[in-house]
Tab-separated table of C-alpha atoms in Angstrom:
chain	number	residue	atom	x	y	z
W	1	MET	CA	55.960	-29.139	152.140
W	2	SER	CA	57.666	-26.428	154.160
W	3	SER	CA	57.126	-24.451	157.350
W	4	LYS	CA	58.670	-21.196	158.552
W	5	ASN	CA	57.173	-21.219	162.040
W	6	SER	CA	56.593	-24.254	164.207
W	7	GLU	CA	55.108	-22.531	167.244
W	8	ARG	CA	51.669	-23.978	167.966
W	9	SER	CA	50.304	-20.668	169.274
W	10	GLN	CA	51.017	-18.837	166.003
W	11	PRO	CA	50.114	-19.791	162.445
W	12	SER	CA	52.762	-21.535	160.402
W	13	ASP	CA	53.346	-20.144	156.919
W	14	ILE	CA	53.183	-23.264	154.746
W	15	TYR	CA	52.496	-24.336	151.209
W	16	PHE	CA	50.833	-27.327	149.580
W	17	ASN	CA	50.852	-28.536	145.989
W	18	SER	CA	47.922	-27.995	143.650
W	19	GLY	CA	48.678	-29.400	140.242
W	20	ASP	CA	52.258	-28.409	139.465
W	21	LEU	CA	52.087	-25.179	141.482
W	22	LYS	CA	52.132	-24.257	145.158
W	23	CYS	CA	49.339	-22.679	147.184
W	24	SER	CA	50.469	-20.613	150.163
W	25	ALA	CA	48.557	-20.973	153.405
W	26	TYR	CA	48.495	-20.268	157.102
W	27	LEU	CA	48.214	-23.332	159.326
W	28	TYR	CA	46.793	-22.601	162.775
W	29	ARG	CA	46.841	-25.199	165.532
W	30	PRO	CA	45.000	-24.887	168.850
W	31	ASP	CA	46.859	-25.174	172.128
W	32	GLN	CA	45.894	-28.757	172.905
W	33	GLN	CA	47.422	-32.212	172.639
W	34	LEU	CA	44.439	-34.166	171.293
W	35	PRO	CA	43.984	-34.457	167.527
W	36	SER	CA	41.990	-31.429	166.369
W	37	PRO	CA	39.230	-30.929	163.827
W	38	ILE	CA	40.428	-28.685	161.017
W	39	ILE	CA	38.611	-25.911	159.162
W	40	ILE	CA	39.763	-25.249	155.590
W	41	MET	CA	39.184	-21.649	154.504
W	42	ALA	CA	39.640	-19.453	151.426
W	43	HIS	CA	38.264	-16.085	150.338
W	44	GLY	CA	35.788	-14.914	147.737
W	45	LEU	CA	36.057	-13.085	144.418
W	46	GLY	CA	39.707	-12.038	144.070
W	47	GLY	CA	40.209	-11.972	147.846
W	48	THR	CA	43.259	-13.183	149.761
W	49	ARG	CA	43.715	-14.917	153.101
W	50	LYS	CA	44.935	-11.682	154.720
W	51	MET	CA	41.614	-9.914	154.140
W	52	ARG	CA	39.995	-10.716	157.506
W	53	LEU	CA	40.032	-14.490	157.133
W	54	THR	CA	42.708	-14.517	159.816
W	55	ALA	CA	40.230	-12.830	162.198
W	56	PHE	CA	37.780	-15.704	161.731
W	57	ALA	CA	40.568	-18.290	162.018
W	58	GLU	CA	41.846	-16.825	165.280
W	59	ARG	CA	38.398	-17.160	166.826
W	60	PHE	CA	38.014	-20.732	165.605
W	61	VAL	CA	41.446	-21.695	166.919
W	62	ALA	CA	40.631	-20.211	170.321
W	63	ALA	CA	37.586	-22.515	170.344
W	64	GLY	CA	39.820	-25.547	169.723
W	65	TYR	CA	39.792	-25.962	165.930
W	66	ALA	CA	42.834	-26.043	163.662
W	67	CYS	CA	42.570	-23.870	160.529
W	68	LEU	CA	44.155	-24.034	157.091
W	69	VAL	CA	43.684	-20.652	155.365
W	70	PHE	CA	44.935	-20.606	151.786
W	71	ASP	CA	45.338	-18.385	148.735
W	72	TYR	CA	44.242	-19.736	145.361
W	73	ARG	CA	46.800	-20.222	142.629
W	74	HIS	CA	47.409	-16.959	140.740
W	75	PHE	CA	46.463	-14.870	143.819
W	76	GLY	CA	48.083	-13.568	146.971
W	77	ASP	CA	51.252	-15.418	147.920
W	78	SER	CA	50.517	-18.515	145.842
W	79	GLU	CA	52.241	-19.410	142.591
W	80	GLY	CA	50.694	-19.132	139.153
W	81	GLN	CA	51.083	-17.126	135.964
W	82	PRO	CA	49.450	-15.048	134.702
W	83	ARG	CA	48.628	-13.295	137.949
W	84	GLN	CA	44.995	-12.538	138.854
W	85	LEU	CA	43.622	-15.375	136.738
W	86	LEU	CA	40.253	-16.305	138.237
W	87	ASP	CA	39.434	-19.763	136.928
W	88	ILE	CA	36.542	-21.612	138.597
W	89	ASN	CA	37.766	-25.127	137.827
W	90	ARG	CA	41.280	-24.350	139.031
W	91	GLN	CA	39.926	-22.903	142.274
W	92	LEU	CA	37.848	-26.042	142.852
W	93	GLU	CA	41.019	-28.069	142.268
W	94	ASP	CA	42.739	-25.936	144.907
W	95	TRP	CA	40.005	-26.838	147.416
W	96	LYS	CA	40.542	-30.538	146.720
W	97	ALA	CA	44.304	-30.105	147.088
W	98	ALA	CA	43.845	-28.299	150.416
W	99	ILE	CA	41.637	-31.128	151.693
W	100	ALA	CA	44.182	-33.732	150.586
W	101	TYR	CA	46.909	-31.806	152.400
W	102	ALA	CA	44.830	-31.561	155.586
W	103	ARG	CA	44.200	-35.298	155.499
W	104	GLN	CA	47.893	-36.092	155.798
W	105	LEU	CA	48.699	-33.636	158.608
W	106	SER	CA	49.746	-35.034	161.976
W	107	GLY	CA	47.834	-33.936	165.059
W	108	ILE	CA	44.602	-33.576	163.048
W	109	ASP	CA	41.447	-35.663	163.390
W	110	HIS	CA	41.050	-36.588	159.741
W	111	SER	CA	37.432	-37.601	160.282
W	112	LYS	CA	36.596	-34.005	161.227
W	113	ILE	CA	37.345	-31.847	158.195
W	114	ILE	CA	35.208	-28.703	157.899
W	115	LEU	CA	34.897	-26.365	154.914
W	116	TRP	CA	34.388	-22.600	155.390
W	117	GLY	CA	33.725	-20.287	152.465
W	118	SER	CA	32.480	-16.747	151.984
W	119	SER	CA	30.996	-15.017	148.948
W	120	PHE	CA	32.394	-16.779	145.862
W	121	SER	CA	34.084	-19.427	148.008
W	122	GLY	CA	30.786	-19.879	149.833
W	123	GLY	CA	29.656	-21.474	146.583
W	124	HIS	CA	32.902	-23.411	146.175
W	125	VAL	CA	32.473	-25.157	149.544
W	126	LEU	CA	28.980	-26.308	148.539
W	127	ALA	CA	30.247	-27.729	145.242
W	128	THR	CA	33.220	-29.358	146.968
W	129	ALA	CA	31.255	-30.910	149.833
W	130	ALA	CA	28.702	-32.306	147.373
W	131	GLN	CA	31.517	-34.365	145.816
W	132	ASP	CA	33.199	-35.454	149.071
W	133	SER	CA	31.010	-37.450	151.445
W	134	ASN	CA	33.711	-37.432	154.121
W	135	ILE	CA	33.455	-33.705	154.823
W	136	ARG	CA	32.124	-33.338	158.373
W	137	ALA	CA	30.506	-29.871	158.221
W	138	VAL	CA	30.257	-26.797	156.001
W	139	ILE	CA	29.928	-23.075	156.734
W	140	SER	CA	28.741	-21.054	153.723
W	141	GLN	CA	28.759	-17.320	154.418
W	142	CYS	CA	26.924	-14.811	152.155
W	143	PRO	CA	27.450	-17.389	149.408
W	144	PHE	CA	27.450	-17.051	145.644
W	145	THR	CA	25.056	-19.809	144.582
W	146	ASP	CA	23.548	-18.839	141.230
W	147	GLY	CA	25.353	-17.305	138.256
W	148	LEU	CA	22.261	-15.935	136.609
W	149	SER	CA	20.905	-14.276	139.763
W	150	SER	CA	24.230	-12.580	140.442
W	151	SER	CA	24.538	-11.469	136.818
W	152	LEU	CA	21.042	-9.953	136.787
W	153	VAL	CA	21.899	-7.520	139.581
W	154	MET	CA	24.308	-5.877	137.116
W	155	ASN	CA	23.205	-3.008	134.885
W	156	PRO	CA	22.738	-4.362	131.306
W	157	VAL	CA	25.125	-1.768	129.850
W	158	THR	CA	27.814	-2.795	132.309
W	159	SER	CA	27.180	-6.450	131.468
W	160	LEU	CA	27.714	-5.742	127.771
W	161	LYS	CA	30.977	-3.921	128.488
W	162	LEU	CA	32.182	-6.817	130.637
W	163	THR	CA	31.314	-9.310	127.918
W	164	ALA	CA	33.247	-7.316	125.315
W	165	LEU	CA	36.314	-7.180	127.584
W	166	ALA	CA	35.986	-10.876	128.380
W	167	LEU	CA	35.861	-11.859	124.716
W	168	ARG	CA	38.886	-9.697	123.971
W	169	ASP	CA	40.756	-11.331	126.823
W	170	ARG	CA	39.761	-14.882	125.859
W	171	ILE	CA	40.807	-14.358	122.224
W	172	GLY	CA	44.012	-12.662	123.351
W	173	ALA	CA	44.849	-15.638	125.566
W	174	VAL	CA	44.637	-17.951	122.553
W	175	LEU	CA	47.002	-15.633	120.684
W	176	GLY	CA	49.423	-15.490	123.609
W	177	ASN	CA	48.707	-11.875	124.569
W	178	GLU	CA	48.873	-10.404	128.051
W	179	PRO	CA	45.552	-10.655	129.942
W	180	VAL	CA	42.976	-7.874	129.616
W	181	MET	CA	42.148	-6.908	133.185
W	182	VAL	CA	38.851	-5.685	134.623
W	183	PRO	CA	38.319	-4.134	138.076
W	184	LEU	CA	36.845	-6.369	140.733
W	185	SER	CA	34.982	-3.477	142.339
W	186	ALA	CA	34.124	0.083	141.347
W	187	THR	CA	31.597	2.748	142.181
W	188	PRO	CA	28.120	2.567	140.567
W	189	GLY	CA	28.127	3.289	136.840
W	190	ASN	CA	31.717	2.186	136.338
W	191	THR	CA	32.684	-1.093	134.692
W	192	ALA	CA	33.632	-3.776	137.214
W	193	LEU	CA	32.562	-7.234	138.318
W	194	MET	CA	30.963	-5.608	141.370
W	195	ASN	CA	29.648	-2.041	141.224
W	196	ALA	CA	26.676	-2.015	143.604
W	197	ALA	CA	26.471	0.961	145.941
W	198	ASP	CA	28.253	-0.834	148.794
W	199	ALA	CA	30.689	-2.904	146.718
W	200	HIS	CA	33.679	-0.605	146.303
W	201	SER	CA	33.581	0.934	149.772
W	202	GLY	CA	33.062	-2.519	151.282
W	203	SER	CA	35.984	-3.934	149.334
W	204	LEU	CA	38.220	-1.091	150.478
W	205	GLU	CA	37.391	-1.930	154.101
W	206	LEU	CA	38.878	-5.375	153.545
W	207	THR	CA	41.792	-4.471	151.277
W	208	GLN	CA	43.417	-2.385	154.011
W	209	TYR	CA	44.405	-5.710	155.600
W	210	ASP	CA	46.393	-6.720	152.508
W	211	PRO	CA	48.528	-3.860	151.144
W	212	ASP	CA	49.468	-6.011	148.132
W	213	TYR	CA	45.857	-6.604	147.069
W	214	LYS	CA	45.133	-6.100	143.362
W	215	ASN	CA	41.660	-4.779	142.490
W	216	TYR	CA	41.444	-6.517	139.127
W	217	VAL	CA	41.284	-9.946	137.474
W	218	ALA	CA	41.591	-11.296	133.943
W	219	ALA	CA	38.365	-10.298	132.207
W	220	ARG	CA	37.717	-13.759	130.692
W	221	PHE	CA	36.126	-14.746	134.017
W	222	ALA	CA	33.017	-12.746	133.088
W	223	LEU	CA	32.169	-15.401	130.486
W	224	ASP	CA	32.211	-18.153	133.104
W	225	ILE	CA	30.357	-16.708	136.071
W	226	ILE	CA	26.895	-16.904	134.501
W	227	ARG	CA	27.394	-20.656	133.938
W	228	TYR	CA	28.356	-21.454	137.555
W	229	TYR	CA	25.549	-22.702	139.811
W	230	PRO	CA	27.114	-24.271	142.923
W	231	GLY	CA	23.811	-23.980	144.797
W	232	ARG	CA	22.325	-26.691	142.581
W	233	GLN	CA	24.675	-29.209	144.219
W	234	ALA	CA	23.556	-28.396	147.771
W	235	LYS	CA	20.949	-31.174	147.778
W	236	LYS	CA	23.773	-33.734	147.414
W	237	ILE	CA	25.675	-32.627	150.533
W	238	LYS	CA	25.691	-35.225	153.319
W	239	ALA	CA	27.299	-32.983	155.953
W	240	PRO	CA	25.403	-30.391	158.003
W	241	VAL	CA	25.623	-26.939	156.413
W	242	LEU	CA	25.347	-23.576	158.144
W	243	TYR	CA	24.155	-20.865	155.761
W	244	CYS	CA	24.869	-17.304	156.893
W	245	VAL	CA	22.669	-15.260	154.584
W	246	CYS	CA	22.776	-11.469	154.220
W	247	GLU	CA	19.199	-10.473	153.402
W	248	THR	CA	20.248	-7.217	151.698
W	249	ASP	CA	23.112	-8.843	149.770
W	250	SER	CA	23.950	-6.763	146.685
W	251	VAL	CA	26.374	-9.302	145.186
W	252	ALA	CA	24.924	-12.758	145.933
W	253	PRO	CA	21.131	-12.311	146.032
W	254	SER	CA	19.609	-13.933	149.110
W	255	LYS	CA	16.481	-15.190	147.317
W	256	ALA	CA	18.461	-17.689	145.242
W	257	THR	CA	20.643	-18.665	148.210
W	258	LEU	CA	17.623	-19.390	150.415
W	259	ARG	CA	16.058	-21.499	147.671
W	260	TYR	CA	19.113	-23.723	147.482
W	261	ALA	CA	19.656	-23.696	151.246
W	262	ASN	CA	16.187	-25.085	151.812
W	263	GLN	CA	16.999	-27.981	149.457
W	264	THR	CA	20.019	-28.994	151.575
W	265	PRO	CA	19.316	-32.242	153.490
W	266	GLU	CA	20.854	-31.153	156.800
W	267	LYS	CA	21.014	-27.393	157.189
W	268	GLU	CA	20.827	-24.492	159.563
W	269	ILE	CA	19.979	-21.099	158.088
W	270	LYS	CA	20.890	-17.832	159.803
W	271	ARG	CA	19.547	-14.628	158.269
W	272	TYR	CA	21.122	-11.234	158.908
W	273	HIS	CA	20.242	-7.630	158.086
W	274	TYR	CA	23.893	-6.945	157.231
W	275	GLY	CA	25.169	-6.211	153.736
W	276	HIS	CA	27.539	-8.454	151.790
W	277	PHE	CA	30.691	-6.671	153.001
W	278	GLU	CA	29.585	-5.744	156.520
W	279	ILE	CA	29.766	-9.324	157.698
W	280	TYR	CA	33.578	-9.327	157.999
W	281	ILE	CA	33.997	-6.408	160.393
W	282	GLY	CA	32.773	-4.948	163.686
W	283	ASP	CA	29.530	-5.975	165.368
W	284	ALA	CA	28.385	-7.941	162.318
W	285	PHE	CA	31.571	-10.025	162.454
W	286	GLU	CA	31.069	-10.701	166.170
W	287	HIS	CA	27.481	-11.750	165.598
W	288	VAL	CA	28.268	-14.079	162.716
W	289	VAL	CA	31.437	-15.664	164.082
W	290	ASN	CA	29.698	-16.503	167.352
W	291	ASP	CA	26.879	-18.191	165.428
W	292	GLN	CA	29.477	-20.145	163.469
W	293	ILE	CA	31.330	-21.287	166.594
W	294	ASN	CA	28.059	-22.405	168.192
W	295	PHE	CA	27.241	-24.389	165.049
W	296	LEU	CA	30.677	-26.033	165.139
W	297	LYS	CA	30.346	-26.989	168.788
W	298	ARG	CA	27.008	-28.675	168.079
W	299	THR	CA	28.078	-30.525	164.930
W	300	VAL	CA	31.812	-31.200	165.253
W	301	ALA	CA	32.763	-31.603	168.898
W	302	ILE	CA	36.405	-31.169	169.892
């Protein structure tokens, strides 16, 4: 492990091992001497830690919580070739590696590990917590919970184009070819993983915080998304879960999310009139982050 900055008031730029590669992360510590709870955080579909996750982390740290904010392998500042490879199983492995790293940190209360995910990672934290009974609490923000529901919001013609690209990419990978890339977001009518009316403009709002952001991933991912149902595991989670649900969500339909949320043994459900991408910025951010801090104070005391 390495650290470039040991000042407690500023995040340290660290890495931890996931498999045989390194995930880059920011480690924030609150200005206190007692062992701190820690919140582990990562972004959604193709996102990086710089895309407003630091804004959430800064608010959590001010409330007394340490934060570990990481980039998945193949994205951001983390290792991994080919770049922009979005692999569900590898990302879930990265979550487990981040938890293992947090559990060996000094100055951390290892009995108080919290998972925070948004959009695609909002599903990852549900799947991860369902398999780890020692997680203390979970925050799942505008979460992806149901592959079929998310796929059905896509125009059928666009879905067919994505499938063709995905097959070409998957076959090419077997033959050792360079990945076939597909845009993460685009305007309506254009081929992308997200092309709802608010998807591209909303993505651009966030990408300004990471000038190195790449608006594409290996197309093979389109074959996997429809088979991923992290919401089905919510009923196995022992920790309290806060669901922050965007009622007008154009990417992760709220109807499916609410169905799974209501099956969660210990849950709190907050419903918002914000869109999927609004929740990271401005008044919507203030509203949601305050709800999240209040949830943390009630469930995981400092």
